[in-house]
């Protein structure tokens, strides 16, 4: 019973993620129209063969903007997770493995940062650094460090007392070898699903910030930004909001299903 | 009173139906104690759960009859079954910690059966009965126990609470599924005593399920041996243990380490380890700002020496400091006083839990090669050759090198652990409860392997265990440890057959070696 | 009691750490507040004079101590942008955001607990599978997008409320709460879906544990096992999640306020960020952080009440 369900989650997740990734990759190099080309004649045009998702208030092709903007959103999320996970792994590994006063101080700071929801922390950093694509990546990346550090730290604390670590110590392995050769591969399984969840949170955080107008700045397209522009024309051109929204949902849904599927597979084995 | 006829249990959750119990028959008179013996996977727990009416999964099928006081439990509906559970039939389990609800108070849990089966009782009456039940289970300070949560009690106390909760309605049948397995030997003996007394005073029949043959021998008059879902043999304890008819029973009984005088042989090998006056204590972490820090003396003024080709047994119950001592010997912790001198390189250790001591992320071959990689200077082909040699040496197939730890059985894993420990050709091996997690027959095989390696490689082994019988099999000399101190030491025969310290005597009694 | 004291000490320590971090972060940003305040009239001499008057030349820790003392007294500073105190700008906005977060929290509990229990109890049934698929989709919808959908469907199509027509609680409490209902739903939906799933997983996991077997062996009814034994244990991880969700909701309301045009704390924060009005940003962020930390403290207390094992750790 479980086996059947897990493969459905995994399959649907993989297909959705695959489609989204391929589309965004295509959008990176080629879009049907120039995403920034305005055309007042086509202002808020509905769905048609020439413009499968219609046009926005400046007459720009929504499909092209979704492709471009989705790509930006994914890249921002990728950068965020990369910064958060790398710094989080190093910080979590050292504090978890060595413990002591450094760990104590670090955890206090971590708790303090954890008290800020990531979007709020993103807002703080953006207000300090200024808005724009790269600042959003840095801001969200820093905001994501505590959660990764926390997970890695607790996994390291769990693993460092395992007998296989003691065996490695007895065979003469140094601390760095124990941390990164013996413990890290065992942490990876837990980490991989939190990376995927983190990726989702990053997509949502970026979309939220851009929606608020403090994330990715025009003329760069971003799904969140499009949604905030579309809100004014919600009644007259619902497609303007629905298409970017749907793409956002499918991206997040694909990743969460994939994460779920991977988790179930692992539990199955 | 209880009559089980041709009980067959089948699972349907896999592609093909899998039968876990075949044609099980059992007849029990009121007030009788029957033992049910078998290794893990023999179907004994399934049978017990079925009798207690606790096997109610929709993907399984039960056939046959379970007649309890004339009523067939298999054809009863849930409501009729519920009326019996807790009032006429009660059950206790292996893990008292997880078997009690962690977030409910002990008193509430003991009273639960009364609330269900005697709703007319007042609060005071229930409380009184629960207190009485706790006192009957030999718990002191019942008021405090009544108000505490399970995690605040020790393992032995928790099992007593389980027994009190099971006995509160004075059932006619008590099913005890491995009730002493998770406990220390001396506590084990006390629980067995308690069950015996309950049986005599309340005339409660007990179905005692265990893998531990010597416990069954102490407690039961009749015994049933199961293997792979079948009853292999049944009869009186004397018949089954002293005149086993079936090959499996003979093997099982033969695997109980016997303690027959073996004669001492003096050892004049080179010294590999000497521990001199080691003292070790911990400051217990404060639980709050205001609590005073408490110091626990884990190891007090301990001296020990081990020579080449010699096996020294170290016996003690949990919390006696034996694990701390082993860590100090291996240099994983620094002693506060005294010193540890090694006369050889790379002393190694084999741990209790073969699941935890193999890195789950790597294949067996890689795990065996790891010590060589750490030391460096071995080309890849040489490492692989040595790993394969070691697999053969510990009695495993070379193909196992390509498997992951989770694909192996417990016994195979423990062999790999031993192999990995021997890769650097150490002179001293510390085995910390290395066979405690294994079934008896596997246990005997691993002990055999260790003895062979000791002879072949001139290995010195410090064999740490709580099991007196196993230690006897393995060791040339024995040390008995209690509360951080060595209370007795000497060659095995002297300690076992002429013990000086009362604690040694207590351990020997609990293990059924002295009667 | 000792647990309470320990947690209280931790609370104070975290409050100090957070406020110092925020203060320090805003102290090191490029751009001089004195220059900003003087605007075009900034000459080096006047800037220096104002810096001295504002105490900007003192060491960081002294400035922090002064700021913290003022903060405790209720003096949050003065806005750079508008000539008014920060307190007067944010004080009557706080109840709006709090009500919004509180309402969505109540909704989360009301939705997730029954759904979670129902699905766990009928695990793998058709009902459970359907609910879980819907759940998975709801989880993927960001709160601001469900806000937009709700605006479209319930506001523009069905006219259950008028988008943008916010009613202040000074005018009418019922109108105020009525207007906040849909935004609260938008915030609550994804979190409720997560909480329901967590509770379902947790109940299913608890159902397999030994103590449940013990409860059955005493002759308990299935329902009694669920409500008297399983639920209390299964709620422990859910409480942790809800604590974190409550913190998230305070932040989530910032976005939702924008969607539904509600003049709460989030609005002030956003305007102040784009105006670079740092005293306001700083005060709002510290307030939100304090709120979040205080919520975590309450969750810890609740935890202690549910799980007696906590005291040992």
XYZ file of C-alpha atoms in Angstrom, chain A residues 2 108 112 115-117 119-120 123-124 127-128 130 204 207-208 211-212 227 231 234-235 241-242 245 248-249 252-253 256-257 260, chain C residues 14 18 22 25 29 124 136 140-142 144-145 148-149 152 156 197 247-248 251 254 258-259 269-270 273 278 285 288-289 292-293:
64
model
C 2.707 2.409 1.100
C 21.891 31.951 21.490
C 17.718 35.134 18.281
C 12.893 34.480 16.317
C 12.607 36.357 13.021
C 10.501 34.665 10.404
C 10.633 36.974 5.308
C 11.012 39.502 8.125
C 13.028 42.627 4.916
C 15.563 43.783 7.497
C 16.213 47.617 4.130
C 19.885 47.678 5.121
C 18.820 48.029 -0.581
C 7.692 31.615 -1.463
C 7.663 35.810 -4.327
C 6.364 37.433 -1.138
C 5.028 41.079 -4.263
C 5.674 43.670 -1.555
C 1.090 39.184 -9.045
C -3.966 42.728 -8.473
C -8.046 41.366 -10.960
C -11.629 41.771 -12.123
C -2.945 37.028 -11.881
C -3.956 33.405 -12.419
C 0.049 32.228 -9.600
C 4.180 29.445 -8.654
C 1.887 26.827 -7.126
C 6.158 24.587 -5.082
C 3.821 21.595 -5.346
C 7.162 19.306 -2.065
C 5.818 16.141 -3.691
C 7.825 13.703 0.116
C 17.180 36.403 23.898
C 17.810 40.336 19.502
C 18.883 44.859 15.422
C 22.620 46.260 12.323
C 24.364 50.858 7.758
C -5.417 5.170 3.689
C -0.820 19.030 -0.465
C 1.723 24.948 -2.124
C -0.443 28.078 -2.422
C 1.338 31.072 -0.895
C -0.798 36.214 -0.637
C -1.995 34.305 -3.685
C -5.797 37.358 -4.205
C -8.027 34.395 -5.067
C -11.503 37.720 -6.614
C -15.432 40.739 -6.601
C -0.731 16.737 7.915
C 5.501 33.615 14.720
C 5.249 33.129 10.977
C 5.203 38.047 9.594
C 2.674 41.882 6.711
C -0.835 44.572 1.601
C -3.222 42.262 -0.285
C 7.058 48.704 8.037
C 6.913 48.629 4.254
C 11.564 50.688 4.494
C 15.092 53.719 10.140
C 11.141 44.951 13.901
C 7.644 41.956 16.163
C 10.697 40.077 17.408
C 7.608 36.272 18.528
C 9.975 35.567 21.405
